[in-house]
Short mmCIF file of C-alpha atoms in Angstrom, two decimals:
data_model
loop_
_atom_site.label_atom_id
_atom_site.label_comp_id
_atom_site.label_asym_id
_atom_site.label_seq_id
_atom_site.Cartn_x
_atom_site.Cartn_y
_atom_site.Cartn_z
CA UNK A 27 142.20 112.45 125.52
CA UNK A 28 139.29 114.09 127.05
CA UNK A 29 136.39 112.21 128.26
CA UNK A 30 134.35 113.38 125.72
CA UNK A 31 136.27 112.19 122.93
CA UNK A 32 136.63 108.97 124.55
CA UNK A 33 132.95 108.70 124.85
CA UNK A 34 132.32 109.79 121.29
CA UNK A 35 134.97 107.29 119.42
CA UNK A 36 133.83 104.29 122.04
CA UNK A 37 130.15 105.24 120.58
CA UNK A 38 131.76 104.86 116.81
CA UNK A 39 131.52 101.36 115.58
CA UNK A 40 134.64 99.10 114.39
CA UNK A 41 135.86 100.22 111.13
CA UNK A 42 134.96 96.54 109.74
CA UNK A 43 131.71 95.85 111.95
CA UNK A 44 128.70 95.64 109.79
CA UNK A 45 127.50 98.31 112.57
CA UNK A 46 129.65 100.90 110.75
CA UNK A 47 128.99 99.81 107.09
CA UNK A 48 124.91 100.62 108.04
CA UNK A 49 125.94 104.05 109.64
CA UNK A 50 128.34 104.32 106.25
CA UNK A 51 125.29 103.20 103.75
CA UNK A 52 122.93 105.62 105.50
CA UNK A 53 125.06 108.49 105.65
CA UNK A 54 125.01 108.09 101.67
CA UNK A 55 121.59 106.83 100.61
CA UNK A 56 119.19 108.85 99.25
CA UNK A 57 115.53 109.02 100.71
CA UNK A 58 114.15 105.31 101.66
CA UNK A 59 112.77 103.06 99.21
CA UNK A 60 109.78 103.30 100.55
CA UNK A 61 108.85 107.13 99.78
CA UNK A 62 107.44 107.92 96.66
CA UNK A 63 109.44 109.80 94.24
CA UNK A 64 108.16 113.16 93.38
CA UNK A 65 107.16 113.26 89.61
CA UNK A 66 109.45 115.17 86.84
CA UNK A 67 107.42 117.56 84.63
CA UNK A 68 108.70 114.68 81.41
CA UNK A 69 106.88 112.53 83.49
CA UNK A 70 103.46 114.52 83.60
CA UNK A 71 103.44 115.36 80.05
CA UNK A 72 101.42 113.47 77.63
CA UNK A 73 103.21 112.97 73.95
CA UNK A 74 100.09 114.11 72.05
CA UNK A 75 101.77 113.54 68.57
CA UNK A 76 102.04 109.72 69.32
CA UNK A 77 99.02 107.11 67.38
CA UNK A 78 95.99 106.34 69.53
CA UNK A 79 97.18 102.72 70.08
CA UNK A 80 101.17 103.15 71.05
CA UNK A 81 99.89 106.60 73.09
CA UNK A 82 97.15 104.13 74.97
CA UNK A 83 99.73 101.57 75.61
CA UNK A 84 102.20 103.49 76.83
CA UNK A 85 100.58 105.18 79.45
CA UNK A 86 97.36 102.82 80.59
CA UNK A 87 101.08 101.62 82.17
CA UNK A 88 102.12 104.78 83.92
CA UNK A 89 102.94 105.02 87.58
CA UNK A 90 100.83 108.32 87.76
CA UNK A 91 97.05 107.37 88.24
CA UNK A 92 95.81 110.68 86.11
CA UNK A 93 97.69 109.70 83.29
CA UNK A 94 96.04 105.97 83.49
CA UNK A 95 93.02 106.96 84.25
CA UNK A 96 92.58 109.17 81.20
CA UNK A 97 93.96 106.76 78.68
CA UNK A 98 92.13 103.84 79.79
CA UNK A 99 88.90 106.29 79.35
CA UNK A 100 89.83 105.69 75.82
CA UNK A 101 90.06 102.08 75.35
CA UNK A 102 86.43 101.59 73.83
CA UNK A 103 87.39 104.77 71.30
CA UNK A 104 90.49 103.30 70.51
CA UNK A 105 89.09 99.54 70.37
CA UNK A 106 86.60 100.76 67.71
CA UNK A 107 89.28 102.60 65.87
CA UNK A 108 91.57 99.53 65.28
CA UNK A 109 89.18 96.77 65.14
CA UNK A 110 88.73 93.31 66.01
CA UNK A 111 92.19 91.90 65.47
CA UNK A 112 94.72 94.36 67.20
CA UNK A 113 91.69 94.82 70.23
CA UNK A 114 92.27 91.03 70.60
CA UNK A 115 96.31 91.22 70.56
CA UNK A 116 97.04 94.79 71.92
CA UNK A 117 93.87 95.83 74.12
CA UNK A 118 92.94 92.36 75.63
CA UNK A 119 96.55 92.03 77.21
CA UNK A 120 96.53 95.53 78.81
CA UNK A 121 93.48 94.39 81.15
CA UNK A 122 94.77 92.40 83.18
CA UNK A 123 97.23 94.43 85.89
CA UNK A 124 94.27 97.34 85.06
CA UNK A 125 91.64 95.52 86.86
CA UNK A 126 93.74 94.97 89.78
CA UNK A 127 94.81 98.94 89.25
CA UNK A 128 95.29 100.06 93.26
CA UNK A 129 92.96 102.86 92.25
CA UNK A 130 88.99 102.17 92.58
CA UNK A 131 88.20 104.59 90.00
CA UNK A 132 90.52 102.67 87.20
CA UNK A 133 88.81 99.77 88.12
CA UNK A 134 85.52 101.14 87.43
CA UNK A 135 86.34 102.81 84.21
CA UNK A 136 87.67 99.41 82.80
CA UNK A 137 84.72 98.21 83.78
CA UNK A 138 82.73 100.67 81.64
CA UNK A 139 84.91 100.50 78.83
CA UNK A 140 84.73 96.12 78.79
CA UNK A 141 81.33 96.84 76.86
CA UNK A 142 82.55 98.25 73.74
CA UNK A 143 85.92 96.11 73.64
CA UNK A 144 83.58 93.25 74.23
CA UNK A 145 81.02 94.42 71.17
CA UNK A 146 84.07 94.96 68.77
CA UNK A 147 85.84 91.57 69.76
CA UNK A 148 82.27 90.09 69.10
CA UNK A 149 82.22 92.21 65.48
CA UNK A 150 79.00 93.63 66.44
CA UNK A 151 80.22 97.47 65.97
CA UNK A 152 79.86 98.73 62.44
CA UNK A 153 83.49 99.47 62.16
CA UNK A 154 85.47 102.83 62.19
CA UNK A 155 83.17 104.02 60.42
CA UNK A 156 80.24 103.92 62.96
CA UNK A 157 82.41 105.76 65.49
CA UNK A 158 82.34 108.66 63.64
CA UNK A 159 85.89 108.51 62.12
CA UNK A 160 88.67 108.77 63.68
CA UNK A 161 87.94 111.20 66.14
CA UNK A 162 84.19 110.24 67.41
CA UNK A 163 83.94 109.05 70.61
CA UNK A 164 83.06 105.63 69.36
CA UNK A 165 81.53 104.51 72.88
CA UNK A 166 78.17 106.11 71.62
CA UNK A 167 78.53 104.14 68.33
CA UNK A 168 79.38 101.28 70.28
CA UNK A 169 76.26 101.37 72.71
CA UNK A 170 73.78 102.24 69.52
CA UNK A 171 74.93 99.30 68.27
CA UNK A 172 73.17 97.02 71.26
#
């Protein structure tokens, strides 16, 4: 054996060492937990043909930040939409991990959008019907209303 090869198998750990089963796992893993995963395009798209309320909840939840950001932008709209009741059981709980959202610009949007949940929760919004219908805005409504 040259010394070459002797060099290169002493440099080898033990078949059993936990030296070897490292080298072994890192040969075979993937990229490191720690790096972000690059989106898929299923992950980008929006399904447009879902309600306003399962559409909001779903992705107020999503690990992209665009996709967040543009459906908590409708929280007031969609607060004024379904009224009191489901604001108070399906809005109110999706607050809580959005004002600690890692992005500063989520956190201000809630922020803007608190008014008009707070107005409907408080029944001080005229209702659906002050938002224009279903597709108004509702945040306009919502501030006319103060």
């Amino acid at each position: 054996m040259s010394n070459q090869q002797q060099q290169q198998q002493q440099a080898q750990p033990a078949p059993g060492s936990s030296q070897a089963a490292a080298a072994a796992a890192a040969q075979t893993e993937g990229p490191p937990a720690s790096a972000p995963a690059q989106p898929r395009f299923e992950d980008l798209t929006i399904d447009d043909d879902l309600p306003l309320l399962p559409r909001l909840q779903r992705y107020v939840r999503s690990s992209i930040a665009l996709q967040r950001l543009v459906h908590v932008r409708m929280l007031g709209e969609v607060a004024l939409e379904v009224g009191r009741q489901l604001t108070a059981t399906e809005l109110v709980p999706l607050l809580p991990p959005l004002v600690r959202d890692g992005e500063s610009i989520i956190r201000q949007r809630v922020c803007s959008e608190l008014k008009v949940l707070s107005l409907v929760l408080m029944g001080m919004t005229g209702g659906p019907a002050a938002a224009g219908g279903a597709g108004g805005r509702g945040a306009t409504a919502a501030t006319a209303a103060t």
